[in-house]
Coordinates of C-alpha atoms in Angstrom, one line a residue:
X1 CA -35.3 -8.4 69.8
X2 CA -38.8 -7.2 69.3
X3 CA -40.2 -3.9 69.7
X4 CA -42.1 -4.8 73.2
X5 CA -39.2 -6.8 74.2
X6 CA -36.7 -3.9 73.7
X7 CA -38.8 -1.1 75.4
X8 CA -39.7 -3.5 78.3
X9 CA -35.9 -4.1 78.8
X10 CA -35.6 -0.3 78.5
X11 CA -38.1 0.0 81.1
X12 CA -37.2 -2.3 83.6
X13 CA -33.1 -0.9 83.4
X14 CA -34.7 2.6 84.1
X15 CA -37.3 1.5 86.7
X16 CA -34.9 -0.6 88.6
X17 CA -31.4 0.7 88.0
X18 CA -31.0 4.1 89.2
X19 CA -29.1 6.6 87.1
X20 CA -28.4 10.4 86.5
X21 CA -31.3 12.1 85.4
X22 CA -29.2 14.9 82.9
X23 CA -25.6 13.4 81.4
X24 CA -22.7 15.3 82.9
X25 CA -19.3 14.1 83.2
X26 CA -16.8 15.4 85.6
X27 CA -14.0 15.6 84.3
X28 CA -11.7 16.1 87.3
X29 CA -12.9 13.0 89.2
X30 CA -12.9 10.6 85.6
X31 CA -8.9 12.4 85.6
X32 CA -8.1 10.6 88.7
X33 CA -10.0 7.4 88.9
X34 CA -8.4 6.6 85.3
X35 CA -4.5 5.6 86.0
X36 CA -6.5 3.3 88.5
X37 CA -8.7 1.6 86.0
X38 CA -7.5 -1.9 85.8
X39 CA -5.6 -2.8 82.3
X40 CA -7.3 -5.2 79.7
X41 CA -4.7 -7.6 80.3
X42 CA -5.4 -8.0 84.1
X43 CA -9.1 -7.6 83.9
X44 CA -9.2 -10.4 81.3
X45 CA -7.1 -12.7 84.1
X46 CA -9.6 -11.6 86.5
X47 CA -12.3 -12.5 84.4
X48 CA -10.7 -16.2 83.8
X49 CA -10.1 -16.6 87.6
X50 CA -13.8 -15.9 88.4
X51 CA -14.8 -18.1 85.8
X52 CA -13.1 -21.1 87.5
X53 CA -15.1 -20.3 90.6
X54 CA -18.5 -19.6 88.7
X55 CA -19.0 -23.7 89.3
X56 CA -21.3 -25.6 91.8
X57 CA -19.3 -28.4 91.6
X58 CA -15.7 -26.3 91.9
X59 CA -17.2 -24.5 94.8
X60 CA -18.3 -27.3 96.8
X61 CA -14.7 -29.0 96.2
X62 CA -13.2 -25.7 97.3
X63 CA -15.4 -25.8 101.0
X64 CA -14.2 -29.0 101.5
X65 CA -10.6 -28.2 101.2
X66 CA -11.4 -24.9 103.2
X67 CA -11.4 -27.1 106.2
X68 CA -8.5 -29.6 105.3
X69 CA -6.3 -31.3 102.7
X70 CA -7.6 -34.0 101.5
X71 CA -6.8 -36.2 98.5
X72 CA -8.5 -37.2 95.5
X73 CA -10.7 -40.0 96.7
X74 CA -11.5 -38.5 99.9
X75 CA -12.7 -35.4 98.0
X76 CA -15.0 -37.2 95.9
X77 CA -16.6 -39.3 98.5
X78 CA -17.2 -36.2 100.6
X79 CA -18.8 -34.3 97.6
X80 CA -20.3 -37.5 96.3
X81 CA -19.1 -37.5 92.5
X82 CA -17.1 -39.6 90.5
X83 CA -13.1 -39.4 91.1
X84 CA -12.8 -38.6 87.4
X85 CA -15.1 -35.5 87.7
X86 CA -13.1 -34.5 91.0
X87 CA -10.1 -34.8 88.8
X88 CA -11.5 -32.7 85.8
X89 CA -12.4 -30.2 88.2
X90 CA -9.5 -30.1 89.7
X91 CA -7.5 -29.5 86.6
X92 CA -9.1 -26.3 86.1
X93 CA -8.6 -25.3 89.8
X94 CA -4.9 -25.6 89.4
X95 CA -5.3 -23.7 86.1
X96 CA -6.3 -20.3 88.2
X97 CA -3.8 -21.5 91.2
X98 CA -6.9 -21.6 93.1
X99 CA -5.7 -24.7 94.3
X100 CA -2.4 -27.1 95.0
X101 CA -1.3 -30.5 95.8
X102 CA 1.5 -33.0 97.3
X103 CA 2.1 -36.2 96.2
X104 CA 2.2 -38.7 99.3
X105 CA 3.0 -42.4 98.2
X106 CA 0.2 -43.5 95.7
X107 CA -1.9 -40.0 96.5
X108 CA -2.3 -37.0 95.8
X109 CA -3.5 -34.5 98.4
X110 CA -4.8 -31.0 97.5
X111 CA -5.2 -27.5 99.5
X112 CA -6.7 -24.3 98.8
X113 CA -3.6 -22.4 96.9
X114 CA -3.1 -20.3 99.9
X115 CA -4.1 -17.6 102.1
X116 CA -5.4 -15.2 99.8
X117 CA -7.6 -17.8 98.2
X118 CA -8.7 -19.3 101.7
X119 CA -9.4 -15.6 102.9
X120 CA -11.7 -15.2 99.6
X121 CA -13.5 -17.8 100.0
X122 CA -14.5 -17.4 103.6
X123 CA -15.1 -13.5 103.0
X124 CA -17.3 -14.3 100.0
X125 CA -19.6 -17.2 102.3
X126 CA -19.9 -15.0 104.9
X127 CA -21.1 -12.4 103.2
X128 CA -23.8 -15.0 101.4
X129 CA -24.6 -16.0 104.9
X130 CA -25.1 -12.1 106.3
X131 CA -27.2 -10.9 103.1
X132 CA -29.0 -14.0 103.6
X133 CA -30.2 -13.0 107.5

């Protein structure tokens, strides 16, 4: 990074990010927010799950099935892709549990995992649609 690129970047974190003006840690409050401080471990899971969400394509699967099961084909008629690419997707849905599925003859329906995951995803597109307005 060049000198004028670093010191704008400096400048636009300090212009736009507000921050303490003198460094001083208090101790008593860092005491008790630490044994909440999520693990490595669990962050890193946290990470992966957000990752499978972080995906137009996942996403728009994922507002379809908000409103009902539906199986492979149907989901990529709605969304208007390829069954294959549905499928890929899919895969790493199920990777995260974001998702699940049934086997009905010849198909194979799929649902949003379950209520925690439905729950999330109508929190988070509510809250797109009320910092929108």
């Amino acid at each position: 990074m060049s000198k004028s690129s670093s010191s704008k970047s400096q400048s636009f974190q300090s212009e736009d990010i507000p921050s303490c003006d003198t460094h001083l840690v208090h101790l008593e409050q860092v005491r008790q927010v630490q044994p909440e401080v999520m693990p490595i471990d669990k962050a890193q899971q946290m990470a992966e799950f957000f990752s499978a969400l972080a995906d137009p394509s996942r996403l728009r699967l994922m507002s379809a099935l908000a409103h009902r099961e539906l199986c492979v084909c149907d989901l990529a008629a709605a969304v208007k892709v390829s069954e294959s690419a549905v499928s890929h997707q899919l895969r790493i849905l199920r990777s995260q549990r974001l998702v699940k599925y049934r086997r009905e003859g010849r198909n194979v329906y799929y649902s949003l995992a379950d209520g925690h995951i439905i729950n999330l995803y109508k929190e988070v597109s509510e809250h797109l649609t009320e910092v929108k307005d």
